mmCIF file of C-alpha atoms in Angstrom:
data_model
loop_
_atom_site.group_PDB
_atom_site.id
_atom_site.type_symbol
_atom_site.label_atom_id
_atom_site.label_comp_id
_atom_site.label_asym_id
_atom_site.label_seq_id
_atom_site.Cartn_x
_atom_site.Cartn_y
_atom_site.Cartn_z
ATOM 1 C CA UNK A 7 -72.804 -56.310 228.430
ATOM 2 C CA UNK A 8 -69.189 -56.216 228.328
ATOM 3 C CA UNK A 9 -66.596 -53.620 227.277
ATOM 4 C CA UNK A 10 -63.161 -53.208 226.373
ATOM 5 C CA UNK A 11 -61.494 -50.321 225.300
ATOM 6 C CA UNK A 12 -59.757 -51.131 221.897
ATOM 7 C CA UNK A 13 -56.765 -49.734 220.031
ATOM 8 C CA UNK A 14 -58.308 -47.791 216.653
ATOM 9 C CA UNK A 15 -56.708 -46.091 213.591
ATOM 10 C CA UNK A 16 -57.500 -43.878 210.447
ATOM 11 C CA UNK A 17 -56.009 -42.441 207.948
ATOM 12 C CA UNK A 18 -55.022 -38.799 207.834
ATOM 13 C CA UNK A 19 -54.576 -36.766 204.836
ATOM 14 C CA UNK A 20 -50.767 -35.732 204.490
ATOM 15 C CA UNK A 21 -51.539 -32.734 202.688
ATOM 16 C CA UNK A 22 -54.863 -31.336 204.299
ATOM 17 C CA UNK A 23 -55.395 -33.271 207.507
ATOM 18 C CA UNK A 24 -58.891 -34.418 207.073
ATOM 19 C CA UNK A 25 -59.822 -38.512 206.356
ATOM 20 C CA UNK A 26 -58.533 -40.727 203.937
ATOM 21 C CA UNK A 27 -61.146 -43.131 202.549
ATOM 22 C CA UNK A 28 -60.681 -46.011 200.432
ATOM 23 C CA UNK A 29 -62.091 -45.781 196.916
ATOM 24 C CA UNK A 30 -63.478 -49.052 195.373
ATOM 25 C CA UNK A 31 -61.970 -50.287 192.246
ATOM 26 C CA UNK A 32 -58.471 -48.939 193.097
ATOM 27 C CA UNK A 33 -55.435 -49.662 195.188
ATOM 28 C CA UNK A 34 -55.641 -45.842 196.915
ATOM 29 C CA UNK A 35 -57.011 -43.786 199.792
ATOM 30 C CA UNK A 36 -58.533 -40.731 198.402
ATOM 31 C CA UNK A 37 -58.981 -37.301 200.937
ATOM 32 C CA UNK A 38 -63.142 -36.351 200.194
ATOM 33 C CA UNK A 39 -61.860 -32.384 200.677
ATOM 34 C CA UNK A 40 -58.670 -31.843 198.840
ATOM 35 C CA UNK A 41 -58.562 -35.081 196.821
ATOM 36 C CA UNK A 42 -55.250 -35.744 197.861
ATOM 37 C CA UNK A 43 -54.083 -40.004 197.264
ATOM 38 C CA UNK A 44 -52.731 -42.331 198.733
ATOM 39 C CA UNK A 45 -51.244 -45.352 197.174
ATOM 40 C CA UNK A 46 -52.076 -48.617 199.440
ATOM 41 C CA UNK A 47 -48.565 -50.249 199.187
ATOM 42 C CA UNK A 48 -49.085 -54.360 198.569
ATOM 43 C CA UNK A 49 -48.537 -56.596 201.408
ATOM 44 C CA UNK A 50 -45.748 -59.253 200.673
ATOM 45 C CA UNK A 51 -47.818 -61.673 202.607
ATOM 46 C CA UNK A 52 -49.239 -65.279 201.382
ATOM 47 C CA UNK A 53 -52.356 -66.063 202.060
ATOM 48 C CA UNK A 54 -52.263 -69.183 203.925
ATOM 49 C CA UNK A 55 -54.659 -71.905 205.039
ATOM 50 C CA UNK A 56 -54.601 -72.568 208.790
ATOM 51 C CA UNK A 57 -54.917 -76.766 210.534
ATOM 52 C CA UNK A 58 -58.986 -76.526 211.192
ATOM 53 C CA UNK A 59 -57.824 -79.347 214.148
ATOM 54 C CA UNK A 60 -55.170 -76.944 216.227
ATOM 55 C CA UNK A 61 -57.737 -73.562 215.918
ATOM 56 C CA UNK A 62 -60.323 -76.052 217.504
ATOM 57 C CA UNK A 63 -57.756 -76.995 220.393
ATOM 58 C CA UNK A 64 -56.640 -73.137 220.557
ATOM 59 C CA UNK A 65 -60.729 -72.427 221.534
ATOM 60 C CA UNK A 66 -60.736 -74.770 223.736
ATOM 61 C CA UNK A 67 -57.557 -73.340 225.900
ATOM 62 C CA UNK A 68 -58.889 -69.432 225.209
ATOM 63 C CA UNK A 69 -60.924 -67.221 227.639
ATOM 64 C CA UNK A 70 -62.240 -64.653 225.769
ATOM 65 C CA UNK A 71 -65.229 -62.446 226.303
ATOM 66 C CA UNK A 72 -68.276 -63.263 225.105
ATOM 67 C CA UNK A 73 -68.922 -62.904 221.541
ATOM 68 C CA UNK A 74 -71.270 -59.903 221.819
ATOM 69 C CA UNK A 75 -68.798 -57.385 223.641
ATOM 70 C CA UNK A 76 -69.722 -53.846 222.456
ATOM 71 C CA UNK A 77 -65.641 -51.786 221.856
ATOM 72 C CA UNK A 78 -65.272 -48.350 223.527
ATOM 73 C CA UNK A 79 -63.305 -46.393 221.351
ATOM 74 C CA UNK A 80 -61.349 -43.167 221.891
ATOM 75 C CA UNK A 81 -61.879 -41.322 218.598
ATOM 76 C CA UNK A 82 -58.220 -39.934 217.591
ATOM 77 C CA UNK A 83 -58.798 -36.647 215.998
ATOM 78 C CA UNK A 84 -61.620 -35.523 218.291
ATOM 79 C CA UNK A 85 -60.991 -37.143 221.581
ATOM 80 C CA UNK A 86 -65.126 -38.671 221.932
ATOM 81 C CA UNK A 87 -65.884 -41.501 223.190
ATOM 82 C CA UNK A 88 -68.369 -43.719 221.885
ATOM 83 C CA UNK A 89 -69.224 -47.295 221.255
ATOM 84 C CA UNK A 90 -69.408 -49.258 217.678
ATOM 85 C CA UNK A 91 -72.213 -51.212 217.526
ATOM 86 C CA UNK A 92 -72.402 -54.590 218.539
ATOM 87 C CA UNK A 93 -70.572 -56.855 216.554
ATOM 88 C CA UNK A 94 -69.561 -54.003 213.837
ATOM 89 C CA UNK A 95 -64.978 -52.883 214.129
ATOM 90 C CA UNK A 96 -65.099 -50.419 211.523
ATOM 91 C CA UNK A 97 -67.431 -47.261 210.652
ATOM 92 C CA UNK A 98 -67.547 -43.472 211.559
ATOM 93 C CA UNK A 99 -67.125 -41.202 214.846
ATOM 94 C CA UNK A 100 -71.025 -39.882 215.417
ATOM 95 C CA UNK A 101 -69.371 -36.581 216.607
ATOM 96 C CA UNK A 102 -66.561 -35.472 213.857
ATOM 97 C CA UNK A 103 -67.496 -38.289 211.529
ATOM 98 C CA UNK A 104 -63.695 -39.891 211.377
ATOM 99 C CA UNK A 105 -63.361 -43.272 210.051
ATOM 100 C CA UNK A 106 -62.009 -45.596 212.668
ATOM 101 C CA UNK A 107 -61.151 -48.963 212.046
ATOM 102 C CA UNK A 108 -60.344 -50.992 215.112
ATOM 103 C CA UNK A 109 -58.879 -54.273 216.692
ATOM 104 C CA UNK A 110 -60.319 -57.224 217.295
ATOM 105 C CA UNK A 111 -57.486 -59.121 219.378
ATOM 106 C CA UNK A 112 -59.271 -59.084 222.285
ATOM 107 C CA UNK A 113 -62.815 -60.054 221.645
ATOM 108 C CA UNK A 114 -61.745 -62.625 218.970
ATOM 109 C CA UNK A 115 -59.560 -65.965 218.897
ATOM 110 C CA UNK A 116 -59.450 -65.496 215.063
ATOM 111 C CA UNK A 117 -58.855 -62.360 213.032
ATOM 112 C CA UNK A 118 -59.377 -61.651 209.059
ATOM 113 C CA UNK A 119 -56.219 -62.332 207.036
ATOM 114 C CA UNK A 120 -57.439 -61.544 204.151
ATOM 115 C CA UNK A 121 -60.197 -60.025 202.193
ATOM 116 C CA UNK A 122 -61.512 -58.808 198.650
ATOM 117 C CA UNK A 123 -61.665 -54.874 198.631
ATOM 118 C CA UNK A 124 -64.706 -52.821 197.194
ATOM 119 C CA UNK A 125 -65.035 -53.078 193.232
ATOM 120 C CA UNK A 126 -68.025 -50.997 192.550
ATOM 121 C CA UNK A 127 -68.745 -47.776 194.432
ATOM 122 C CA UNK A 128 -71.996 -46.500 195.911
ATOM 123 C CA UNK A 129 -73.443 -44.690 192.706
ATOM 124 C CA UNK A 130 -72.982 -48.188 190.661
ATOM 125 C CA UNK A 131 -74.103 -49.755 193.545
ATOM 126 C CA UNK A 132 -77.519 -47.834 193.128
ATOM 127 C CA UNK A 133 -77.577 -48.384 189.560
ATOM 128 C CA UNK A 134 -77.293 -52.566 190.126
ATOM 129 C CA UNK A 135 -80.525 -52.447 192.430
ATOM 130 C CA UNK A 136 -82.226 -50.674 189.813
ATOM 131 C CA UNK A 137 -81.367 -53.137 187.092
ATOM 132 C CA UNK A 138 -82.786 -55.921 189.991
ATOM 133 C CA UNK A 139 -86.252 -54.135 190.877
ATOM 134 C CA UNK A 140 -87.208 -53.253 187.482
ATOM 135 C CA UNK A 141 -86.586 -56.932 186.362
ATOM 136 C CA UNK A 142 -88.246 -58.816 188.832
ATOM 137 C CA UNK A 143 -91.048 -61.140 187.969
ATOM 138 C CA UNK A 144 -94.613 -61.191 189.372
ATOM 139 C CA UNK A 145 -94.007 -57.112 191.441
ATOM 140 C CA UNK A 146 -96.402 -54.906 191.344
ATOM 141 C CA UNK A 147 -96.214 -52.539 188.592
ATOM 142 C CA UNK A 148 -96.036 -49.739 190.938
ATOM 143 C CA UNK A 149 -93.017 -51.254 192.442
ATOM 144 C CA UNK A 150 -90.025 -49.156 190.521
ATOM 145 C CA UNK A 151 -91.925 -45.641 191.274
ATOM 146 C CA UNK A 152 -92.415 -46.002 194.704
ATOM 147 C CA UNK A 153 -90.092 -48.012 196.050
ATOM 148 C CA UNK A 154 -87.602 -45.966 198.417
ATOM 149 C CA UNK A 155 -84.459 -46.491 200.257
ATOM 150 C CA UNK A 156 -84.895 -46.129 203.471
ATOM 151 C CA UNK A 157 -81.569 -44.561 203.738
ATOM 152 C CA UNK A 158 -77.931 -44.151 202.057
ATOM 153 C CA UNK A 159 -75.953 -47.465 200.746
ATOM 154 C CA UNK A 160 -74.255 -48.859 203.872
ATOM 155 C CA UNK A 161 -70.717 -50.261 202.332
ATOM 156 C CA UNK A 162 -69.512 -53.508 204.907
ATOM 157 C CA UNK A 163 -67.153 -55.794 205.154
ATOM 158 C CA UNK A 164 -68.674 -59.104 205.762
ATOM 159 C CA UNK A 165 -66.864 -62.253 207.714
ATOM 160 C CA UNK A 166 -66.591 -65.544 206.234
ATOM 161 C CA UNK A 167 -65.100 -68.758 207.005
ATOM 162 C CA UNK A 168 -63.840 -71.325 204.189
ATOM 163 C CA UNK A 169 -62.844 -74.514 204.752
ATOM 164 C CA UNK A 170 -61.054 -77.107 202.291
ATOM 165 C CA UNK A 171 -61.479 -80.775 203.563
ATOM 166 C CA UNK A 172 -60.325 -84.379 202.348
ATOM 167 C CA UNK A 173 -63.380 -86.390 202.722
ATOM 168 C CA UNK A 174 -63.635 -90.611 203.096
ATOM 169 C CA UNK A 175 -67.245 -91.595 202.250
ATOM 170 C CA UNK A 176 -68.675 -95.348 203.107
ATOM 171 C CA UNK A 177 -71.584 -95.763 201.277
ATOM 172 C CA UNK A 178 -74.323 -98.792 201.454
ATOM 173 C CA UNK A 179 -77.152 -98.856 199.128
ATOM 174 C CA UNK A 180 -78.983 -100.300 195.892
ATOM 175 C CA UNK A 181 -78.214 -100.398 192.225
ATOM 176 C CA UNK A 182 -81.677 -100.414 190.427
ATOM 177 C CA UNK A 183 -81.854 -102.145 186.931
ATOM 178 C CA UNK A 184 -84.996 -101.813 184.873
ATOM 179 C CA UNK A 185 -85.902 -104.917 183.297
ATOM 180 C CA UNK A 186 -89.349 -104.976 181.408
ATOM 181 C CA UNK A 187 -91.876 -108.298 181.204
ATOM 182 C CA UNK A 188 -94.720 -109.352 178.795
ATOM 183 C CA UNK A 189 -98.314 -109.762 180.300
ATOM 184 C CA UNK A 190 -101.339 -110.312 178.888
ATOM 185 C CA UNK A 191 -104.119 -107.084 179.088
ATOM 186 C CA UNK A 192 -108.209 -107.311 178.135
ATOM 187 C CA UNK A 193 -108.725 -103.894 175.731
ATOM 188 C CA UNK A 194 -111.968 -103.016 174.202
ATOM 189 C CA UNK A 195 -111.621 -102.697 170.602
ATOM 190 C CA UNK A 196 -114.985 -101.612 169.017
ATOM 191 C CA UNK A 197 -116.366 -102.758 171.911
ATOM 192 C CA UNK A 198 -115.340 -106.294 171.784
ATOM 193 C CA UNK A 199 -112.959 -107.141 174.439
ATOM 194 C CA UNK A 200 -109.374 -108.501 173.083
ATOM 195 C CA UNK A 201 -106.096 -110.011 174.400
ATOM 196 C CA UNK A 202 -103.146 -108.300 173.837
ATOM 197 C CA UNK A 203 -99.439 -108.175 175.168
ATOM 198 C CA UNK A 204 -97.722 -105.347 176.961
ATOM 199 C CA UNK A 205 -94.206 -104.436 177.956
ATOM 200 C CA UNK A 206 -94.437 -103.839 181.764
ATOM 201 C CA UNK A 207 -91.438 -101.750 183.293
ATOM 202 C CA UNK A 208 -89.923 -103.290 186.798
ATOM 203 C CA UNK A 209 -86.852 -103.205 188.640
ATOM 204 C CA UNK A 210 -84.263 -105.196 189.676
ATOM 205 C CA UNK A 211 -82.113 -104.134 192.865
ATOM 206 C CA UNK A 212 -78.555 -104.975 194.121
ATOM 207 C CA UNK A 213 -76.917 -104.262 196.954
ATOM 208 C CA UNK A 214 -74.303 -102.269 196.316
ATOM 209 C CA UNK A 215 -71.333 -100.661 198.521
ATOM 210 C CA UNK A 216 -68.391 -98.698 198.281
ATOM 211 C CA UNK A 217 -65.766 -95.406 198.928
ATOM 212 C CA UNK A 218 -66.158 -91.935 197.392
ATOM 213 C CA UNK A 219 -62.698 -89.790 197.919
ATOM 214 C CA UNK A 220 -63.370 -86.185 197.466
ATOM 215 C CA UNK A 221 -61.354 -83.048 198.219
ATOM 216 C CA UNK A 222 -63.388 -79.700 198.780
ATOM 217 C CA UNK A 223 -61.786 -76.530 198.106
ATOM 218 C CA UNK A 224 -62.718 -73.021 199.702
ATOM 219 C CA UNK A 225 -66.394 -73.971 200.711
ATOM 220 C CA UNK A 226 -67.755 -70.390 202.156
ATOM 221 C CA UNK A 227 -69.681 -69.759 205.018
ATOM 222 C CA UNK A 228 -70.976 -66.329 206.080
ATOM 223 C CA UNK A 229 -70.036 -65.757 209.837
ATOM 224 C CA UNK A 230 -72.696 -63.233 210.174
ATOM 225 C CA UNK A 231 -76.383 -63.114 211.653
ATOM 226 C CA UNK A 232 -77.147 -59.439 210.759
ATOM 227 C CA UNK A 233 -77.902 -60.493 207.519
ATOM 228 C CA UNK A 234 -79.993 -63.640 206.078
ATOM 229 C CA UNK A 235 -77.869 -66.453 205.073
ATOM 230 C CA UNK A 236 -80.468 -67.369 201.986
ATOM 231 C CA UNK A 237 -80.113 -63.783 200.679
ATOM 232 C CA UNK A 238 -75.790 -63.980 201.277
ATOM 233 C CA UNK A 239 -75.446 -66.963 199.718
ATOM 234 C CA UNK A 240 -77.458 -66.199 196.634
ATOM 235 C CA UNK A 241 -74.431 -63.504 196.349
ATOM 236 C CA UNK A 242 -71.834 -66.291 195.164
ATOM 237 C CA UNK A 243 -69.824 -66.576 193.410
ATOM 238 C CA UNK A 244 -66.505 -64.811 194.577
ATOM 239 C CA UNK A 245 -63.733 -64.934 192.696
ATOM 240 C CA UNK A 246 -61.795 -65.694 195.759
ATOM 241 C CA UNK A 247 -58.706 -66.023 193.552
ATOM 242 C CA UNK A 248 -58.059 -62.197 193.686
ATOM 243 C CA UNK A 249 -58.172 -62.161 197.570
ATOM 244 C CA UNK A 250 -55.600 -59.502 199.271
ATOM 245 C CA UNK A 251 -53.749 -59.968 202.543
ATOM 246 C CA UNK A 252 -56.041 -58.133 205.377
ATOM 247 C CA UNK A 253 -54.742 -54.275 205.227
ATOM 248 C CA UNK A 254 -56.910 -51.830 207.346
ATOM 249 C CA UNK A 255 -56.269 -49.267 204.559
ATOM 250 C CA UNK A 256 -59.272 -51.075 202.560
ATOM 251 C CA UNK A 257 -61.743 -50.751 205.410
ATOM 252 C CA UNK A 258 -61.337 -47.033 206.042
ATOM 253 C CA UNK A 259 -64.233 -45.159 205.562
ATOM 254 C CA UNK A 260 -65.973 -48.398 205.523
ATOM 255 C CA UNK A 261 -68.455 -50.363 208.540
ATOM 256 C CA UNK A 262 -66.861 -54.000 209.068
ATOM 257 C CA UNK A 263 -68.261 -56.825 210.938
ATOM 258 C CA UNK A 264 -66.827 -59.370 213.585
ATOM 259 C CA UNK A 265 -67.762 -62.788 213.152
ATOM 260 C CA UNK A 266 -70.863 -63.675 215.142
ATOM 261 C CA UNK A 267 -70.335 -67.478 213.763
ATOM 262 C CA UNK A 268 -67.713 -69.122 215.411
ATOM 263 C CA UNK A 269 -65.029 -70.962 213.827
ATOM 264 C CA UNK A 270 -66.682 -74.414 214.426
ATOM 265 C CA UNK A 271 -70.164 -73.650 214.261
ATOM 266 C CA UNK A 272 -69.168 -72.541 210.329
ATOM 267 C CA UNK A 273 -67.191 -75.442 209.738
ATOM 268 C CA UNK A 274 -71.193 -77.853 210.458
ATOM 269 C CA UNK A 275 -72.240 -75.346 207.748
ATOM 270 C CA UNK A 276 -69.692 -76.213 205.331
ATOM 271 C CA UNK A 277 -70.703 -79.552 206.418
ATOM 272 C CA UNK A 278 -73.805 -79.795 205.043
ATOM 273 C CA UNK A 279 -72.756 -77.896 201.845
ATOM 274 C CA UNK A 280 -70.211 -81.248 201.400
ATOM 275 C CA UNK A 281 -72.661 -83.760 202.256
ATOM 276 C CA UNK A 282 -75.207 -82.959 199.375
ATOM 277 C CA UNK A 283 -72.137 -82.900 196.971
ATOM 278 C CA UNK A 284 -70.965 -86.134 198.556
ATOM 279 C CA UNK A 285 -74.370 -87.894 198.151
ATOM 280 C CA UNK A 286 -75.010 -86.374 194.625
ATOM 281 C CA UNK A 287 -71.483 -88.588 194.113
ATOM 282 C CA UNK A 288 -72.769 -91.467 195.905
ATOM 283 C CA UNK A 289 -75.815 -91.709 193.397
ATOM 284 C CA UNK A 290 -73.013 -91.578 190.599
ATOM 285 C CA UNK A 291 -70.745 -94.112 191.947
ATOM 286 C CA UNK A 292 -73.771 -96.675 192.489
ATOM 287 C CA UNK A 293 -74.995 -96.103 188.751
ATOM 288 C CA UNK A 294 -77.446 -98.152 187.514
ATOM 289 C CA UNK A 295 -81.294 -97.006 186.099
ATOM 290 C CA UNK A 296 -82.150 -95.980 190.179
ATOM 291 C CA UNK A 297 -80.418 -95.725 193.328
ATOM 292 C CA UNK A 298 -80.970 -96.243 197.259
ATOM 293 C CA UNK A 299 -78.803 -94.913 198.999
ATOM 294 C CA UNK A 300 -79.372 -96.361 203.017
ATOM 295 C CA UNK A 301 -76.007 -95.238 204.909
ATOM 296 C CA UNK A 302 -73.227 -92.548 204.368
ATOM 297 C CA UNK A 303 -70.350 -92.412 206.711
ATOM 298 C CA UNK A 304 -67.817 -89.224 206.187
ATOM 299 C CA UNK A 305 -64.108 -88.734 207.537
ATOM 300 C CA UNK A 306 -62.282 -85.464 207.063
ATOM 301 C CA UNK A 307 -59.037 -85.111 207.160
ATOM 302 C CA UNK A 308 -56.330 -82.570 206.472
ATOM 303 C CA UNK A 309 -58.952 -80.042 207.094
ATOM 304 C CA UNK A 310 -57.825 -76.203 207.098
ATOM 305 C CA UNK A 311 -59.707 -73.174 206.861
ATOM 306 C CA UNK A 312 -59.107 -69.047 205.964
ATOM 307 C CA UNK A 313 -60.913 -65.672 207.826
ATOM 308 C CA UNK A 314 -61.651 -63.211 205.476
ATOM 309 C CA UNK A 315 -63.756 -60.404 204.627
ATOM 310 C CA UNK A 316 -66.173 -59.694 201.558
ATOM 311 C CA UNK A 317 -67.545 -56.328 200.580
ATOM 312 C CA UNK A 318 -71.366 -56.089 200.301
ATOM 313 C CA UNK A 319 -73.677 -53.153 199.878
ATOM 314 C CA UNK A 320 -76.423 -53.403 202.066
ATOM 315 C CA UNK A 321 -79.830 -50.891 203.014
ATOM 316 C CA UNK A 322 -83.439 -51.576 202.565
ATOM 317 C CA UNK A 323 -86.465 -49.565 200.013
ATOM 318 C CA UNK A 324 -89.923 -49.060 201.314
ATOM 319 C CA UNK A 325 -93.120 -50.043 199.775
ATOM 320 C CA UNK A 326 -96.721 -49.590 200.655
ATOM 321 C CA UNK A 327 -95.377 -49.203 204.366
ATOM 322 C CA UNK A 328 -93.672 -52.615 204.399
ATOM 323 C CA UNK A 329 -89.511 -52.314 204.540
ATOM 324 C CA UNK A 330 -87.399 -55.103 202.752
ATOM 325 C CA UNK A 331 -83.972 -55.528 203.346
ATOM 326 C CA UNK A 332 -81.739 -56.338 199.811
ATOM 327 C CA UNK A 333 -77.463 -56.721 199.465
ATOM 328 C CA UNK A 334 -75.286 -55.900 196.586
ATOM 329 C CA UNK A 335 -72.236 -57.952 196.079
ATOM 330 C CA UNK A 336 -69.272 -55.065 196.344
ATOM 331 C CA UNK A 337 -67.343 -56.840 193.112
ATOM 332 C CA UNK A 338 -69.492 -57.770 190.861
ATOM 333 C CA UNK A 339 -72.629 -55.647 191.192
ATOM 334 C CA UNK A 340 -74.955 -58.830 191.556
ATOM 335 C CA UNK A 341 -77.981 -57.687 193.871
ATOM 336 C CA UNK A 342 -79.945 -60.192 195.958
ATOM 337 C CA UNK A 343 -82.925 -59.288 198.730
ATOM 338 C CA UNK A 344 -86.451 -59.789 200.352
ATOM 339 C CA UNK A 345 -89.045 -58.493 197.691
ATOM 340 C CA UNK A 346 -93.419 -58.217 197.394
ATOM 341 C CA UNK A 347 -94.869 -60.052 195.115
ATOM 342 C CA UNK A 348 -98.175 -58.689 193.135
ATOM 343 C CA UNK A 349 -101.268 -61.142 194.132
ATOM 344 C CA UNK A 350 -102.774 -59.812 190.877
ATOM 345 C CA UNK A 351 -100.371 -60.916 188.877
ATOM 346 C CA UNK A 352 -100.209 -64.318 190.115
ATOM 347 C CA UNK A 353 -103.362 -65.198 189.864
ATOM 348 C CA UNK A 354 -103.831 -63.264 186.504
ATOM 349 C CA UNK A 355 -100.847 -65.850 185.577
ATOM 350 C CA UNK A 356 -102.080 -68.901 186.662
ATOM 351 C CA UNK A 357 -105.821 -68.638 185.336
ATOM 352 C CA UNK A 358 -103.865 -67.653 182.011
ATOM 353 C CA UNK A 359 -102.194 -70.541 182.332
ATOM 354 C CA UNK A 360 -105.470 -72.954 182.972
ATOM 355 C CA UNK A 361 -106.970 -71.250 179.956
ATOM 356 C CA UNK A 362 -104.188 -72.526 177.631
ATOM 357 C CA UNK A 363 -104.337 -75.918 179.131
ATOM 358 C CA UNK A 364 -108.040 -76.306 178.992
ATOM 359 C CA UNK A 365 -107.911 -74.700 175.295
ATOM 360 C CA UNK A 366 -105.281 -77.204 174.181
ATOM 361 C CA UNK A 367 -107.793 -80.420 175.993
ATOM 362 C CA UNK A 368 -111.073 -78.740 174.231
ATOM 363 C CA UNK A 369 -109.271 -78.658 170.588
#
């Protein structure tokens, strides 16, 4: 594994000397011991989008370390030293418990130039994953007395790429028309056997062709793999409109992540995330009563992207010796995660079910 011994900062109090943290919702670094503030002074910096086709040519010509370089940092107000975890530039000294927050310059092509702060705080946090447990279908009925955090909120900064892209789409396929046709059927009819006509559905199809021109605008990707993509992306939306220039004064007192997926690898992501808007578009473009859709053929062009960082809380609650992992968007209070299901339920649920269905055939 390598190392590299990175440059680090906090915040200390002016008035008492101890650690300035950020507190969510505000624009101010509060001391925990004398509550002394600190206003976080706005950035006069635009947030800009960056060519996706000169970062690609900048990895190419770069020789950095490998992506899973663990930082040895030099705490500044005890002198320890001591390693973040992998992949992690932000969280706590374990020996004086100082917030460090700490450069990525040499580990990473790319660093975060912008991000959305904390909105809710640990306390509302807890009261969001609450409100999710104690509405969630089909869990055991024990579930919201004995379920237990494993441990304390963990506030982090999470990485993301977005991408905006001008697309080109080349499209063959089929228009289907439904046409309908008269043919003669033998019914029984108080048990005599009679002619009679019926309209028979069928479908005519055209080959069709054509261009869809579509322009995609921030289309997120999460750039970590400590956390389940299915769970992160059930987090969105983001109003990404309110993002801030990057300022380390956010992050303090915080953990923050490095991306673990690079710049390109994100960008086949957001890939896939155009192509089922592009084909839904395809469908509507061919019209008709059906479609067949037999080729697409993308170009993007004028493709940019932003780095940023999103606030999620993240821990995990125990139940019946079986752990489960959940997140808590840090704006909004919207709470996502891995749950158990009660087999009793389900089944109680679906023989209900059968029962109304055969009730309904009987009468």
């Amino acid at each position: 594994m390598a190392e590299t011994t990175t440059k680090q900062q906090h915040f200390p109090c002016e008035q008492c000397g101890a650690d300035l943290e950020y507190k969510p919702g505000t624009e101010t670094l509060v001391c925990s011991y004398c509550g002394h503030t600190n206003l976080i002074k706005p950035k006069a910096v635009t947030i800009q989008e960056y060519s996706f086709t000169q970062a690609l040519r900048a990895m190419q010509q770069a020789k950095l370390r490998p992506l899973d370089n663990e930082q040895v940092i030099k705490c500044p107000n005890c002198a320890a030293i001591f390693e973040l975890s992998t992949n992690r530039n932000a969280g706590h000294c374990p020996f004086c418990g100082t917030p460090v927050v700490t450069g990525t310059e040499e580990i990473r092509l790319f660093q975060p130039k912008s991000l959305l702060p904390f909105v809710i705080n640990e306390k509302q946090a807890h009261s969001s994953f609450d409100r999710w447990i104690s509405g969630l279908w089909f869990a055991p009925s024990a579930l919201k007395n004995k379920a237990k955090r494993d441990e304390r909120l963990l506030g982090i900064y999470v990485p993301y790429w977005t991408y905006d892209s001008h697309t080109d789409s080349y499209y063959r396929g089929e228009r289907g028309t439904i046409y309908y046709e008269q043919e003669m059927v033998t019914v029984m009819v108080d048990g005599r056997p009679q002619q009679q006509t019926r309209q028979v559905a069928k479908i005519r199809w055209t080959p069709v062709s054509g261009r869809i021109r579509l322009f995609f605008d921030d289309v997120l990707v999460g750039a970590t793999n400590t956390l389940p993509r299915a769970i992160l992306d059930r987090l969105e939306p983001w109003d990404l409109n309110n993002l801030v220039p990057y300022d380390e004064s956010y992050i303090s007192g915080f953990q923050s992540e490095i991306y673990q997926v690079d710049l390109d690898e994100g960008f086949e992501q957001a890939r896939g995330i155009m192509d089922n808007r592009i084909y839904n578009a395809v469908l509507q473009d061919i019209g008709g009563d059906q479609q067949r859709v037999h080729d697409i053929q993308t170009e993007h062009s004028g493709t940019t992207f932003k780095h940023l960082l999103l606030p999620v809380w993240s821990a995990a609650f125990k139940f019946n010796d079986k752990t489960y992992r959940f997140v808590i968007n840090g704006r909004n209070g919207k709470t996502q995660g891995e749950r158990p299901y009660s087999v009793v339920k389900i089944a109680f649920a679906i023989l209900f079910g059968l029962a109304v269905v055969a009730g309904g055939l009987y009468t």
